[in-house]
CSV table of C-alpha atoms and ligand atoms in Angstrom, one decimal:
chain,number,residue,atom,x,y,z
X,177,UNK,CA,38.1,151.0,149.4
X,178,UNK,CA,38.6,153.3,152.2
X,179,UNK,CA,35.5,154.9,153.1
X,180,UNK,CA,35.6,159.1,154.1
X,181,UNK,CA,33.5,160.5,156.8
X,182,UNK,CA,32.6,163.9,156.9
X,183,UNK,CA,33.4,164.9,161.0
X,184,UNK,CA,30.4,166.9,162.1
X,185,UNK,CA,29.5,167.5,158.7
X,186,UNK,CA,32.9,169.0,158.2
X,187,UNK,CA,34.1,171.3,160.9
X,188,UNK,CA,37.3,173.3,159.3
X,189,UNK,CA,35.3,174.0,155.9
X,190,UNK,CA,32.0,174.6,157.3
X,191,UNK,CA,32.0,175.5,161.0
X,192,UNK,CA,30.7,172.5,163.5
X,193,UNK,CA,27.3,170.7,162.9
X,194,UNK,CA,25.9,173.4,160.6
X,195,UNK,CA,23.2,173.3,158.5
X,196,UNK,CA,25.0,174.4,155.2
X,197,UNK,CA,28.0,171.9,156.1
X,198,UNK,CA,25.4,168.8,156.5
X,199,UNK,CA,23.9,169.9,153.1
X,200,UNK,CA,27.3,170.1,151.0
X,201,UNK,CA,27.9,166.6,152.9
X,202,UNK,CA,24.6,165.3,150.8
X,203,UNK,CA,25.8,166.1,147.8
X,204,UNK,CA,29.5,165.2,148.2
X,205,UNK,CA,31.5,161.5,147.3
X,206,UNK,CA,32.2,160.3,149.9
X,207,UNK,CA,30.5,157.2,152.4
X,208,UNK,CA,29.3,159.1,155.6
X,209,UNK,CA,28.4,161.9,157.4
X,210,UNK,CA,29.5,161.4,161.3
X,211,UNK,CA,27.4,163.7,164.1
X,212,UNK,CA,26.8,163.5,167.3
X,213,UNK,CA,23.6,163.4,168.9
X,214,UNK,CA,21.8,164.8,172.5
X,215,UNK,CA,18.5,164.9,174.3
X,216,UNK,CA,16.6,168.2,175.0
X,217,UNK,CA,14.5,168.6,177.7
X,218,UNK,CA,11.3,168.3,176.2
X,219,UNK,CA,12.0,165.2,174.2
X,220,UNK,CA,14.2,165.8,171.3
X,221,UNK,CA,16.9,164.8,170.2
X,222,UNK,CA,19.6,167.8,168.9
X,223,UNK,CA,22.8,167.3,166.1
X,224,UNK,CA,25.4,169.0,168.3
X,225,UNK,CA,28.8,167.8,169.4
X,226,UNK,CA,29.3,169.5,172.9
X,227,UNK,CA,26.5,168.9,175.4
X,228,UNK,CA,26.9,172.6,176.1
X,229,UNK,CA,25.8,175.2,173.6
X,230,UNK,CA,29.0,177.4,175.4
X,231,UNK,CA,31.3,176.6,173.2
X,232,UNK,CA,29.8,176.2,169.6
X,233,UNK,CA,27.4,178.9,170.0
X,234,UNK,CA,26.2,182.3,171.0
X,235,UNK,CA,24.6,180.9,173.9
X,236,UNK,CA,24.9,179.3,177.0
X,237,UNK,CA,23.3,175.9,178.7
X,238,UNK,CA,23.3,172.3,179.0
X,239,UNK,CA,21.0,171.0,176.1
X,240,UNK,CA,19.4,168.5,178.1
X,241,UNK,CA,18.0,171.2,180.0
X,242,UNK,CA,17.0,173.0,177.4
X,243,UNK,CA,14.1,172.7,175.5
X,244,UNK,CA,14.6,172.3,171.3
X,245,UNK,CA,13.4,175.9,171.1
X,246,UNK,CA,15.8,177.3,172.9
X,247,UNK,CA,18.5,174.4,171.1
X,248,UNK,CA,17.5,175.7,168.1
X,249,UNK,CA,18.0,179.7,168.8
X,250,UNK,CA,21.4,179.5,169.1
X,251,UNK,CA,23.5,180.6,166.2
X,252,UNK,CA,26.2,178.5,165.6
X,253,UNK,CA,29.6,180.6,165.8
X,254,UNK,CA,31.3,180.7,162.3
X,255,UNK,CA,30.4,182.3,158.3
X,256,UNK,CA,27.3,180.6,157.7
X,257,UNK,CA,26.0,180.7,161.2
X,258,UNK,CA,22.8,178.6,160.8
X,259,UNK,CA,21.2,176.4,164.1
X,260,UNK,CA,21.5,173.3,165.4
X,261,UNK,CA,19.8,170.6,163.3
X,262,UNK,CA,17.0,168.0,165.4
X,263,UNK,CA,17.9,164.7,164.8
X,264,UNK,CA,14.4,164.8,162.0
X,265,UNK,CA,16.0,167.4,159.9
X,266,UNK,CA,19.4,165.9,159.3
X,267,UNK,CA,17.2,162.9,158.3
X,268,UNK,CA,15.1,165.0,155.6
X,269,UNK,CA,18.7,166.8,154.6
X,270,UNK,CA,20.3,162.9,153.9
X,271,UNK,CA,17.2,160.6,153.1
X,272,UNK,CA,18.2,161.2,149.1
X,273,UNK,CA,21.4,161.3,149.7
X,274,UNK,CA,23.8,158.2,148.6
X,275,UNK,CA,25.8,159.7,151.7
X,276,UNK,CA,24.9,156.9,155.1
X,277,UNK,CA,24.8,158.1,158.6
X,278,UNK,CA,27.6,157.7,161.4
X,279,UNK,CA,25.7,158.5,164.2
X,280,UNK,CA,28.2,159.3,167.7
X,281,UNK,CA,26.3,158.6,170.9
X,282,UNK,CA,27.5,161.2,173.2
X,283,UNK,CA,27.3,161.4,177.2
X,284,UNK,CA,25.8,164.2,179.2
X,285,UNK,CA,27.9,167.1,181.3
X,286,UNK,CA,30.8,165.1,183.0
X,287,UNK,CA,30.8,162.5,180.4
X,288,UNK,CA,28.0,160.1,181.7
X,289,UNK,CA,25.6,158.7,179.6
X,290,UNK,CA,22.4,160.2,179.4
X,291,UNK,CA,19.6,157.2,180.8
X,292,UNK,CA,17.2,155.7,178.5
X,293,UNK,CA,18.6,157.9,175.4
X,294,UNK,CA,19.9,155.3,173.4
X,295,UNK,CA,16.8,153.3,172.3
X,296,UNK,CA,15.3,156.9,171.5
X,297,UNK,CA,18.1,157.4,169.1
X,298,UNK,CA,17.2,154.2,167.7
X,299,UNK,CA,13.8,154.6,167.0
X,300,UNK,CA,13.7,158.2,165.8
X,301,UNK,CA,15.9,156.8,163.0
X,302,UNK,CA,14.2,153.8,162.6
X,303,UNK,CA,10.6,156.2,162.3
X,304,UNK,CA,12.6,158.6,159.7
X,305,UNK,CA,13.7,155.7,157.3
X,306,UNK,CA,17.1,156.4,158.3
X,307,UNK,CA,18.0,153.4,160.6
X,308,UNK,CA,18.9,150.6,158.3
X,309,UNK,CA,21.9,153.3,156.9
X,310,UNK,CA,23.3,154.1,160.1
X,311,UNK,CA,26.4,152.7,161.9
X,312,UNK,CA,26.7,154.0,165.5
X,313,UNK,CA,29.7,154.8,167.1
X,314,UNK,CA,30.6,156.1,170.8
X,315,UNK,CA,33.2,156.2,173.2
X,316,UNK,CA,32.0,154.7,176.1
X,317,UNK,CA,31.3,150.3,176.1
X,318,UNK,CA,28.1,151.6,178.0
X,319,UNK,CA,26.6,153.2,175.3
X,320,UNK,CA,27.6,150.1,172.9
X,321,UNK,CA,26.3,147.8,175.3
X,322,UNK,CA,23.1,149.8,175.1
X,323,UNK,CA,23.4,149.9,171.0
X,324,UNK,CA,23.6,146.2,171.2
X,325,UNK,CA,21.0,145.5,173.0
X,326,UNK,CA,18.8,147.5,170.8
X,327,UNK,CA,19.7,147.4,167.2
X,328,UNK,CA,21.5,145.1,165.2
X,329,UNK,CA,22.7,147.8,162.9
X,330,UNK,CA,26.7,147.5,163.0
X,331,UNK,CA,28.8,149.8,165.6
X,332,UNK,CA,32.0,150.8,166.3
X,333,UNK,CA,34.1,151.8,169.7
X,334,UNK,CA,36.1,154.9,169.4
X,335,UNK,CA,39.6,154.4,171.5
X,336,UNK,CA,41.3,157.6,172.6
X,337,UNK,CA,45.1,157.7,172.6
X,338,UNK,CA,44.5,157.5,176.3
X,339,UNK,CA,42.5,154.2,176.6
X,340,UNK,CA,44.7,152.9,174.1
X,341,UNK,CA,48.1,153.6,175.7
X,342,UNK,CA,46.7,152.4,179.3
X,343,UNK,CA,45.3,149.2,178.2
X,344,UNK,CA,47.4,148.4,175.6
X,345,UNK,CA,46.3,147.1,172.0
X,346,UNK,CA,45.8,143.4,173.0
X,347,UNK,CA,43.1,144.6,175.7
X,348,UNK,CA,41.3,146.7,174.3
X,349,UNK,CA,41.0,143.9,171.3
X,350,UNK,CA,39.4,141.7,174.4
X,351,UNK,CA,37.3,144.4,175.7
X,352,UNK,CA,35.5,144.7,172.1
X,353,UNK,CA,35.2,141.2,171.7
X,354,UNK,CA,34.1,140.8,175.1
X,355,UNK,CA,31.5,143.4,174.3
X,356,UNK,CA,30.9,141.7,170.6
X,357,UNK,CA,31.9,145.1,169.3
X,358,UNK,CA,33.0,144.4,165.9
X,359,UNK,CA,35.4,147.6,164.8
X,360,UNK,CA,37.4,149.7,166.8
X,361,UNK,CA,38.3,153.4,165.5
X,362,UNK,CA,41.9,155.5,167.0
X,363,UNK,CA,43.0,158.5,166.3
X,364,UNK,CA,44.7,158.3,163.3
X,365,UNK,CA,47.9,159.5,165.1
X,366,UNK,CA,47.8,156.6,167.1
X,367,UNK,CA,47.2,154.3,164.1
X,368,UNK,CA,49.7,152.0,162.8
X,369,UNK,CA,50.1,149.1,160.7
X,370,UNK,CA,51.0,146.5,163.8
X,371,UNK,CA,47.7,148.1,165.7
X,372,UNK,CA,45.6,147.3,162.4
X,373,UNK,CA,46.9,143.6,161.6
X,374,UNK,CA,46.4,143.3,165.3
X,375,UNK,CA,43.2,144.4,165.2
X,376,UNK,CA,42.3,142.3,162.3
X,377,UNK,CA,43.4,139.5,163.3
X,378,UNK,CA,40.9,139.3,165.9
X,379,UNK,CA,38.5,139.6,163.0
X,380,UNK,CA,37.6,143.1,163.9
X,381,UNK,CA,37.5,146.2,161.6
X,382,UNK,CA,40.1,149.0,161.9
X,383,UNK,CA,39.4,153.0,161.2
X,384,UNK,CA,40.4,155.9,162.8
X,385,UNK,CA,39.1,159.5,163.2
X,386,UNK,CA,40.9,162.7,163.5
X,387,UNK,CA,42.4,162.7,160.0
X,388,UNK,CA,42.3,166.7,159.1
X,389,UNK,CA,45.7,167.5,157.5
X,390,UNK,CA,46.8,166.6,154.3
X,391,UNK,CA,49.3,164.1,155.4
X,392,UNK,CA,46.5,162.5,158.2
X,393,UNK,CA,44.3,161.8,155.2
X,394,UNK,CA,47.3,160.2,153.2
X,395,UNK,CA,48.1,158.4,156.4
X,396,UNK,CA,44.9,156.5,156.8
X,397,UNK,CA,44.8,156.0,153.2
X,398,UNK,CA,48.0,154.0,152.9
X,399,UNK,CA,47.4,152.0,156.4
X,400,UNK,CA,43.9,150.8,153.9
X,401,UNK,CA,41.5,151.4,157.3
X,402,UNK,CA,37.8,150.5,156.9
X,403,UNK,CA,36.9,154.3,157.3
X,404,UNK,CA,38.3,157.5,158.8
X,405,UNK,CA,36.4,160.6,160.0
X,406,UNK,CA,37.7,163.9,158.6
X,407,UNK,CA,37.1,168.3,159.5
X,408,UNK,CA,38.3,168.1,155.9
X,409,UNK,CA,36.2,165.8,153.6
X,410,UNK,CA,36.6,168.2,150.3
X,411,UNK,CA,40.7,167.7,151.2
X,412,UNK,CA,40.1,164.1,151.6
X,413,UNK,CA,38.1,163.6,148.1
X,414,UNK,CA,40.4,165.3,146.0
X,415,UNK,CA,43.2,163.1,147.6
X,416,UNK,CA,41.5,160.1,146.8
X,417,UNK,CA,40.8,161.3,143.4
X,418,UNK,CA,44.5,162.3,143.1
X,419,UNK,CA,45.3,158.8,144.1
X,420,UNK,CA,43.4,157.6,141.7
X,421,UNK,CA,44.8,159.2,138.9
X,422,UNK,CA,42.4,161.6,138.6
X,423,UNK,CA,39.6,160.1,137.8
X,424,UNK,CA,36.6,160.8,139.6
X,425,UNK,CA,34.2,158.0,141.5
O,706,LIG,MG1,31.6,162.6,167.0
């Protein structure tokens, strides 16, 4: 079965990282909620996609220079407004939730990874009974090299239509098994059939992320990936319901 993952707790139906869009993600039937994760200044550890607050928010600055109080005053710009989560309250919101945690390690300003973050990720899931239900994803091999080192929980390398066009699909199925990363998630635009069996028959996993539209969802659904990450997870439950003639999970 094709798992669904809410993007950011479902961006086009309930703004980006918001508290009411992580809570409907609880209670909704589908696999996993993806979010992204960075360090304040004083420690903790915010559910926010940009490392800015510029663009998501009424307010301005780098979160890792920021302390969580300040994180937390900023409204988030859409309906329902609401503040970014700490990394401890998307763990209360999903602990009895059947819905597990994708959890994106995201670099700093300028897209370097932020030192010595990843094994604080690690443990304040592991202390919130949320660890042993999370696969991790990121962007950069760094980041999964650090994962790896740290957690055997499984993880997966997201591949931009960039990477993948520069290095071509047989590379980057080296680079992940060079880097014993054992799925590899495109944008579902850049998604095909040949890419998946290629990818498969390295004995990796195959998902992609992206899938918003109506016909991105269908898409990902035929190709059978592992998992796809979606603005639209409501869209992508009632397809797969549809699909399945109606009936529900
Ligand atoms: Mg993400």
């Amino acid at each position: 079965m094709t798992r669904i993952a809410s993007h950011r707790g479902g961006t086009l139906e309930f703004g980006d990282s918001t508290p009411r869009g992580f809570k409907a993600t609880a209670q909704m039937a589908l696999e996993e909620v993806e979010f992204d994760v960075h360090p304040t200044a004083d420690g903790a550890i915010m559910v926010h996609h940009d490392a800015t607050l510029d663009g998501t928010t009424d307010r301005c600055g780098v979160i890792a220079e920021l302390t969580e109080a300040d994180v937390r005053s900023a409204v988030i710009d859409y309906g329902a407004g609401g503040h970014p989560l700490s990394l401890p309250e998307l763990c209360a919101i999903f602990r009895e939730s059947e819905v597990d945690f994708r959890c994106e390690i995201k670099p700093g300003v300028g897209g370097i990874p932020y030192p010595d973050f990843v094994p604080r990720v690690v443990e304040m899931l592991e202390r919130e009974g949320m660890l042993h239900r999370t696969t991790f994803s990121s962007f950069l091999v760094p980041s999964l090299d650090a994962l790896g080192k740290e957690t055997d929980r499984p993880l997966l390398w997201l591949v931009s239509p960039p990477v993948l066009g520069q290095l071509g699909a047989p590379a980057v199925v080296e680079t992940a098994l060079a880097h014993d990363i054992p799925e590899i998630s495109v944008h579902v635009d850049t998604a095909t059939l040949s890419l998946k069996q290629t990818v498969n028959d390295a004995g990796l996993a195959f998902g992609c992320w992206a899938a918003h539209t109506a016909q991105q969802i269908e898409k990902a659904f035929a190709l059978g990936v592992k998992v796809f990450t979606t603005d639209r997870p409501s869209l992508a439950i009632a397809i797969r319901d549809q699909q399945r003639g109606g009936s529900p999970r």
